Amino acid sequence: MAFNEVYYSWHKRVYYFILQKTKSSFIAEEVTQLTFIKCWNYRESLADDLQIESQLFRIARTTLIDFLRKETVYQEKVVHVIDRYTLPVDDLWGKLAEKELQAKLANILKEMPPMRRKVFEMSRFNGMNYQQIAHKLSLSPRTVETHIFQAIKQIKHALGVLISLLAWLSRF
């Protein structure tokens, strides 16, 4: 019962705190959810002499830092592996690898739900921002952001196997 009271009293404030820092409603939702999960999991170790507000925002701040650090490390690994295996364009192997990567991306896009694919293509291939896409497709900017996030997640997952294979092959 006490947790419910804390949750309903502080959820919006924590969400807007994170949103202010990141300007991403997706990250704000994820970090807010993780903050309250951590609060629940570590409820026995919360200090009785400190206000719940300060403890909650400390948890939110460290959760945000952890979330951003993990995301940055993952993106750096992906970029590093892609850079490592990007060959000069005039190189025959580079051309083959580029064609294979383009074919793989085309297949991933075909497997996406139609709206996700359309939103992703408008963003990445046509250079439209979230607001433009939302206006053109009569969607909310939040929905556009979610579609793009899910598309990137799907691409990373599918290419992750290929990148892992390339990393494994490089050891030989």
XYZ file of N, CA and C in Angstrom:
516
model
N 0.816 -1.179 0.000
C 0.000 0.000 0.000
C 0.877 1.267 0.000
N 1.952 1.230 0.753
C 2.855 2.381 0.807
C 3.519 2.601 -0.552
N 3.884 1.504 -1.219
C 4.508 1.631 -2.538
C 3.537 2.265 -3.532
N 2.273 1.834 -3.501
C 1.270 2.432 -4.393
C 1.164 3.929 -4.175
N 1.203 4.341 -2.940
C 1.119 5.760 -2.631
C 2.333 6.509 -3.190
N 3.514 5.936 -3.006
C 4.736 6.548 -3.542
C 4.657 6.596 -5.071
N 4.235 5.493 -5.670
C 4.163 5.421 -7.132
C 3.224 6.487 -7.684
N 2.020 6.544 -7.185
C 1.047 7.497 -7.722
C 1.391 8.950 -7.385
N 2.124 9.148 -6.313
C 2.519 10.508 -5.947
C 3.704 11.014 -6.761
N 4.604 10.121 -7.147
C 5.869 10.545 -7.735
C 6.096 10.123 -9.173
N 5.269 9.251 -9.705
C 5.493 8.739 -11.062
C 5.642 9.852 -12.090
N 4.699 10.782 -12.134
C 4.743 11.855 -13.136
C 5.957 12.752 -12.947
N 6.295 13.026 -11.709
C 7.435 13.899 -11.448
C 8.746 13.258 -11.903
N 8.887 11.960 -11.629
C 10.093 11.253 -12.066
C 10.128 11.216 -13.597
N 8.996 10.919 -14.216
C 8.909 10.868 -15.680
C 9.347 12.202 -16.290
N 8.806 13.306 -15.795
C 9.139 14.611 -16.360
C 10.576 15.024 -16.052
N 11.101 14.567 -14.945
C 12.508 14.811 -14.608
C 13.396 14.162 -15.667
N 13.122 12.912 -15.989
C 13.911 12.183 -16.984
C 13.663 12.765 -18.379
N 12.421 13.082 -18.679
C 12.086 13.663 -19.983
C 12.842 14.977 -20.192
N 12.922 15.776 -19.152
C 13.643 17.048 -19.238
C 15.121 16.808 -19.555
N 15.682 15.763 -18.990
C 17.102 15.473 -19.196
C 17.378 14.882 -20.580
N 16.460 14.058 -21.086
C 16.734 13.295 -22.308
C 15.996 13.780 -23.542
N 14.897 14.479 -23.361
C 14.037 14.923 -24.467
C 13.493 13.730 -25.264
N 13.409 12.578 -24.626
C 12.889 11.374 -25.269
C 11.827 10.757 -24.364
N 10.600 10.713 -24.870
C 9.536 10.124 -24.061
C 9.755 8.625 -23.878
N 10.360 7.979 -24.872
C 10.627 6.547 -24.736
C 11.598 6.293 -23.589
N 12.710 7.008 -23.583
C 13.701 6.823 -22.522
C 13.094 7.194 -21.175
N 12.305 8.267 -21.150
C 11.671 8.687 -19.898
C 10.763 7.586 -19.358
N 9.991 6.955 -20.218
C 9.117 5.865 -19.775
C 9.917 4.679 -19.272
N 10.948 4.292 -20.029
C 11.770 3.139 -19.635
C 12.465 3.385 -18.297
N 13.114 4.528 -18.179
C 13.868 4.821 -16.958
C 12.934 4.993 -15.758
N 11.778 5.603 -15.976
C 10.809 5.746 -14.879
C 10.354 4.378 -14.403
N 10.050 3.508 -15.350
C 9.626 2.154 -14.978
C 10.740 1.434 -14.219
N 11.965 1.527 -14.724
C 13.095 0.878 -14.047
C 13.328 1.471 -12.660
N 13.112 2.772 -12.532
C 13.282 3.437 -11.231
C 12.338 2.841 -10.195
N 11.077 2.682 -10.561
C 10.114 2.152 -9.599
C 10.305 0.656 -9.357
N 10.802 -0.046 -10.351
C 11.135 -1.463 -10.145
C 12.271 -1.575 -9.134
N 13.298 -0.736 -9.301
C 14.416 -0.752 -8.357
C 13.958 -0.333 -6.969
N 13.097 0.661 -6.917
C 12.568 1.112 -5.626
C 11.869 -0.044 -4.915
N 11.097 -0.796 -5.656
C 10.384 -1.944 -5.071
C 11.366 -3.037 -4.665
N 12.302 -3.365 -5.551
C 13.249 -4.446 -5.272
C 14.159 -4.135 -4.079
N 14.489 -2.865 -3.892
C 15.398 -2.483 -2.811
C 14.668 -1.758 -1.678
N 13.390 -1.985 -1.564
C 12.585 -1.283 -0.562
C 13.073 -1.545 0.860
N 13.626 -2.709 1.104
C 14.113 -3.050 2.448
C 15.357 -2.240 2.813
N 16.110 -1.807 1.798
C 17.355 -1.094 2.096
C 17.230 0.424 1.978
N 16.019 0.929 1.738
C 15.818 2.378 1.702
C 15.986 2.940 3.115
N 16.581 4.106 3.188
C 16.862 4.733 4.487
C 15.592 5.347 5.069
N 15.315 5.032 6.319
C 14.137 5.579 6.997
C 14.302 7.061 7.339
N 15.554 7.486 7.502
C 15.793 8.864 7.916
C 15.884 9.850 6.747
N 15.839 9.360 5.512
C 15.864 10.233 4.335
C 14.482 10.286 3.697
N 14.151 11.419 3.128
C 12.858 11.544 2.449
C 12.824 10.636 1.227
N 11.664 10.070 0.973
C 11.516 9.167 -0.166
C 11.805 9.900 -1.474
N 11.459 11.181 -1.520
C 11.682 11.978 -2.730
C 13.157 11.993 -3.118
N 14.027 12.276 -2.179
C 15.455 12.347 -2.500
C 15.998 10.973 -2.883
N 15.531 9.924 -2.220
C 15.976 8.581 -2.558
C 15.478 8.171 -3.945
N 14.239 8.516 -4.245
C 13.631 8.166 -5.526
C 14.351 8.866 -6.684
N 14.653 10.147 -6.513
C 15.334 10.877 -7.582
C 16.793 10.453 -7.715
N 17.396 10.014 -6.620
C 18.757 9.465 -6.706
C 18.733 8.165 -7.507
N 17.741 7.320 -7.238
C 17.579 6.076 -7.994
C 17.326 6.404 -9.466
N 16.473 7.376 -9.736
C 16.163 7.760 -11.120
C 17.409 8.260 -11.834
N 18.185 9.096 -11.168
C 19.397 9.647 -11.774
C 20.403 8.541 -12.094
N 20.644 7.649 -11.141
C 21.609 6.568 -11.398
C 21.073 5.586 -12.431
N 19.774 5.349 -12.440
C 19.176 4.467 -13.440
C 19.322 5.077 -14.830
N 19.112 6.380 -14.938
C 19.288 7.059 -16.222
C 20.738 6.956 -16.690
N 21.665 7.198 -15.799
C 23.087 7.108 -16.157
C 23.414 5.703 -16.639
N 22.956 4.683 -15.905
C 23.197 3.297 -16.308
C 22.576 3.005 -17.669
N 21.337 3.462 -17.864
C 20.624 3.224 -19.127
C 21.394 3.852 -20.289
N 21.798 5.102 -20.147
C 22.513 5.803 -21.218
C 23.895 5.189 -21.448
N 24.543 4.789 -20.372
C 25.860 4.166 -20.505
C 25.753 2.848 -21.282
N 24.775 2.019 -20.936
C 24.591 0.749 -21.648
C 24.272 0.980 -23.117
N 23.408 1.949 -23.394
C 23.033 2.252 -24.771
C 24.239 2.765 -25.555
N 25.039 3.619 -24.928
C 26.227 4.164 -25.589
C 27.242 3.070 -25.867
N 27.483 2.209 -24.902
C 28.433 1.113 -25.083
C 27.975 0.201 -26.208
N 26.678 -0.131 -26.234
C 26.161 -1.002 -27.280
C 26.336 -0.358 -28.651
N 25.987 0.926 -28.769
C 26.111 1.611 -30.052
C 27.571 1.716 -30.480
N 28.461 1.973 -29.522
C 29.882 2.048 -29.856
C 30.393 0.702 -30.360
N 29.948 -0.394 -29.756
C 30.359 -1.725 -30.205
C 29.874 -1.978 -31.620
N 28.629 -1.635 -31.898
C 28.076 -1.852 -33.230
C 28.835 -1.013 -34.253
N 29.062 0.267 -33.946
C 29.782 1.146 -34.875
C 31.207 0.632 -35.066
N 31.854 0.212 -33.987
C 33.225 -0.297 -34.076
C 33.286 -1.524 -34.982
N 32.375 -2.449 -34.790
C 32.379 -3.669 -35.601
C 32.070 -3.339 -37.055
N 31.096 -2.455 -37.284
C 30.770 -2.081 -38.663
C 31.964 -1.383 -39.303
N 32.593 -0.456 -38.581
C 33.769 0.249 -39.117
C 34.899 -0.721 -39.409
N 35.051 -1.676 -38.534
C 36.130 -2.647 -38.678
C 35.967 -3.485 -39.933
N 34.742 -3.764 -40.303
C 34.485 -4.626 -41.449
C 34.052 -3.860 -42.694
N 34.119 -2.556 -42.651
C 33.815 -1.765 -43.833
C 35.086 -1.673 -44.657
N 35.004 -2.176 -45.842
C 36.166 -2.199 -46.718
C 36.060 -1.064 -47.724
N 37.169 -0.624 -48.303
C 37.098 0.420 -49.320
C 36.160 0.014 -50.454
N 35.454 1.010 -50.994
C 34.437 0.722 -52.008
C 35.045 0.115 -53.255
N 36.284 0.488 -53.583
C 36.894 -0.056 -54.798
C 37.370 -1.489 -54.596
N 37.354 -1.962 -53.395
C 37.728 -3.331 -53.078
C 36.569 -4.268 -53.448
N 36.862 -5.336 -54.155
C 35.830 -6.286 -54.570
C 35.085 -6.849 -53.365
N 35.820 -7.196 -52.299
C 35.177 -7.747 -51.108
C 34.297 -6.697 -50.440
N 34.750 -5.461 -50.474
C 33.959 -4.372 -49.908
C 32.642 -4.204 -50.642
N 32.685 -4.306 -51.958
C 31.465 -4.188 -52.757
C 30.511 -5.341 -52.450
N 31.079 -6.537 -52.320
C 30.237 -7.701 -52.010
C 29.622 -7.565 -50.621
N 30.434 -7.139 -49.657
C 29.922 -6.973 -48.291
C 28.843 -5.896 -48.252
N 29.052 -4.805 -48.988
C 28.065 -3.727 -49.019
C 26.761 -4.217 -49.643
N 26.855 -4.976 -50.733
C 25.648 -5.515 -51.380
C 24.928 -6.493 -50.453
N 25.702 -7.319 -49.754
C 25.094 -8.284 -48.825
C 24.391 -7.552 -47.684
N 25.030 -6.508 -47.183
C 24.433 -5.731 -46.104
C 23.163 -5.030 -46.584
N 23.196 -4.488 -47.795
C 22.005 -3.833 -48.354
C 20.883 -4.845 -48.554
N 21.214 -6.037 -49.034
C 20.197 -7.078 -49.225
C 19.609 -7.503 -47.889
N 20.470 -7.635 -46.886
C 20.009 -8.018 -45.552
C 19.070 -6.947 -44.981
N 19.449 -5.680 -45.149
C 18.610 -4.587 -44.673
C 17.270 -4.587 -45.404
N 17.298 -4.815 -46.703
C 16.047 -4.862 -47.479
C 15.139 -5.975 -46.961
N 15.714 -7.126 -46.639
C 14.915 -8.238 -46.098
C 14.353 -7.909 -44.726
N 15.157 -7.243 -43.908
C 14.682 -6.853 -42.569
C 13.506 -5.894 -42.716
N 13.633 -4.935 -43.616
C 12.561 -3.968 -43.838
C 11.295 -4.650 -44.336
N 11.433 -5.662 -45.180
C 10.267 -6.387 -45.694
C 9.526 -7.117 -44.573
N 10.271 -7.550 -43.557
C 9.674 -8.296 -42.450
C 8.966 -7.389 -41.440
N 9.224 -6.093 -41.513
C 8.615 -5.165 -40.559
C 7.136 -4.978 -40.854
N 6.365 -4.677 -39.811
C 4.977 -4.293 -40.049
C 4.955 -3.066 -40.977
N 3.952 -2.962 -41.832
C 3.932 -1.897 -42.846
C 4.108 -0.477 -42.290
N 3.435 -0.139 -41.218
C 3.530 1.223 -40.691
C 4.928 1.491 -40.134
N 5.503 0.514 -39.440
C 6.849 0.678 -38.897
C 7.835 0.913 -40.033
N 7.714 0.102 -41.091
C 8.599 0.237 -42.240
C 8.444 1.614 -42.888
N 7.200 2.042 -43.076
C 6.933 3.329 -43.719
C 7.530 4.479 -42.907
N 7.312 4.457 -41.595
C 7.832 5.512 -40.718
C 9.356 5.513 -40.762
N 9.969 4.330 -40.678
C 11.427 4.229 -40.698
C 11.992 4.750 -42.016
N 11.396 4.362 -43.128
C 11.872 4.809 -44.433
C 11.724 6.316 -44.594
N 10.616 6.862 -44.116
C 10.423 8.311 -44.204
C 11.483 9.045 -43.389
N 11.838 8.483 -42.255
C 12.833 9.105 -41.389
C 14.242 8.950 -41.953
N 14.628 7.737 -42.248
C 16.022 7.468 -42.602
C 16.335 7.665 -44.084
N 15.403 7.376 -44.963
C 15.681 7.469 -46.395
C 15.212 8.795 -46.991
N 14.160 9.393 -46.421
C 13.644 10.655 -46.949
C 14.058 11.851 -46.098
N 14.703 11.598 -44.968
C 15.224 12.669 -44.131
C 14.168 13.494 -43.409
N 12.991 12.920 -43.200
C 11.917 13.654 -42.527
C 12.083 13.536 -41.013
N 11.708 14.588 -40.285
C 11.766 14.518 -38.824
C 10.450 13.945 -38.280
N 10.424 13.697 -36.963
C 9.261 13.057 -36.346
C 7.981 13.864 -36.561
N 8.102 15.178 -36.430
C 6.917 16.036 -36.581
C 6.357 15.949 -38.000
N 7.233 15.988 -38.992
C 6.794 15.903 -40.392
C 6.105 14.568 -40.670
N 6.700 13.502 -40.179
C 6.130 12.167 -40.383
C 4.778 12.077 -39.683
N 4.720 12.556 -38.458
C 3.475 12.508 -37.685
C 2.377 13.270 -38.411
N 2.693 14.428 -38.935
C 1.701 15.236 -39.649
C 1.246 14.526 -40.935
N 2.196 14.013 -41.681
C 1.875 13.361 -42.959
C 1.043 12.096 -42.783
N 1.317 11.333 -41.715
C 0.619 10.059 -41.501
C -0.504 10.154 -40.470
N -0.761 11.348 -39.973
C -1.790 11.557 -38.944
C -1.540 10.699 -37.704
N -0.305 10.740 -37.233
C 0.100 10.014 -36.036
C 0.617 11.026 -35.015
N 0.741 10.589 -33.789
C 1.369 11.451 -32.793
C 2.893 11.320 -32.943
N 3.642 12.349 -32.590
C 5.108 12.246 -32.642
C 5.625 11.101 -31.765
N 4.951 10.842 -30.670
C 5.331 9.735 -29.785
C 5.211 8.394 -30.500
N 4.141 8.223 -31.289
C 3.946 6.987 -32.046
C 5.041 6.845 -33.092
N 5.391 7.947 -33.745
C 6.474 7.929 -34.730
C 7.774 7.517 -34.054
N 8.057 8.104 -32.901
C 9.273 7.771 -32.161
C 9.299 6.280 -31.800
N 8.173 5.762 -31.365
C 8.092 4.341 -31.005
C 8.339 3.460 -32.216
N 7.735 3.795 -33.353
C 7.948 3.007 -34.577
C 9.424 2.992 -34.968
N 10.065 4.146 -34.914
C 11.474 4.227 -35.296
C 12.337 3.452 -34.311
N 12.040 3.592 -33.020
C 12.800 2.839 -32.022
C 12.665 1.336 -32.258
N 11.444 0.869 -32.488
C 11.219 -0.556 -32.726
C 11.912 -1.029 -34.006
N 11.908 -0.188 -35.044
C 12.574 -0.543 -36.297
C 14.076 -0.680 -36.082
N 14.665 0.269 -35.378
C 16.103 0.217 -35.107
C 16.437 -0.999 -34.256
N 15.608 -1.273 -33.283
C 15.811 -2.444 -32.425
C 15.772 -3.731 -33.259
N 14.811 -3.813 -34.178
C 14.680 -4.993 -35.040
C 15.905 -5.122 -35.958
N 16.364 -4.003 -36.499
C 17.540 -4.027 -37.380
C 18.785 -4.421 -36.598
N 18.956 -3.824 -35.422
C 20.120 -4.169 -34.592
C 20.121 -5.649 -34.246
N 18.936 -6.160 -33.899
C 18.849 -7.578 -33.538
C 19.231 -8.452 -34.734
N 18.667 -8.140 -35.893
C 18.933 -8.959 -37.082
C 20.382 -8.823 -37.540
N 20.913 -7.622 -37.517
C 22.297 -7.424 -37.940
C 23.281 -7.862 -36.871
N 22.821 -7.917 -35.634
C 23.696 -8.353 -34.549
C 24.267 -9.727 -34.789
N 23.461 -10.613 -35.348
C 23.925 -11.963 -35.664
C 25.002 -11.888 -36.735
N 24.775 -11.074 -37.764
C 25.757 -10.917 -38.833
C 27.039 -10.289 -38.298
N 26.895 -9.270 -37.468
C 28.069 -8.599 -36.899
C 28.841 -9.554 -35.991
N 28.124 -10.348 -35.203
C 28.785 -11.333 -34.341
C 29.544 -12.355 -35.176
N 28.950 -12.787 -36.278
C 29.608 -13.740 -37.176
C 30.866 -13.125 -37.763
N 30.796 -11.867 -38.203
C 31.966 -11.206 -38.750
C 33.067 -11.069 -37.701
N 32.683 -10.755 -36.481
C 33.654 -10.628 -35.394
C 34.315 -11.972 -35.124
N 33.546 -13.035 -35.155
C 34.077 -14.366 -34.919
C 35.043 -14.765 -36.041
N 34.658 -14.450 -37.275
C 35.513 -14.790 -38.423
C 36.835 -14.015 -38.403
N 36.819 -12.840 -37.825
C 38.033 -12.012 -37.825
C 39.118 -12.609 -36.950
N 38.785 -13.519 -36.083
C 39.782 -14.118 -35.204
C 40.669 -15.094 -35.963
N 40.262 -15.506 -37.145
C 41.018 -16.509 -37.905
C 41.921 -15.888 -38.942
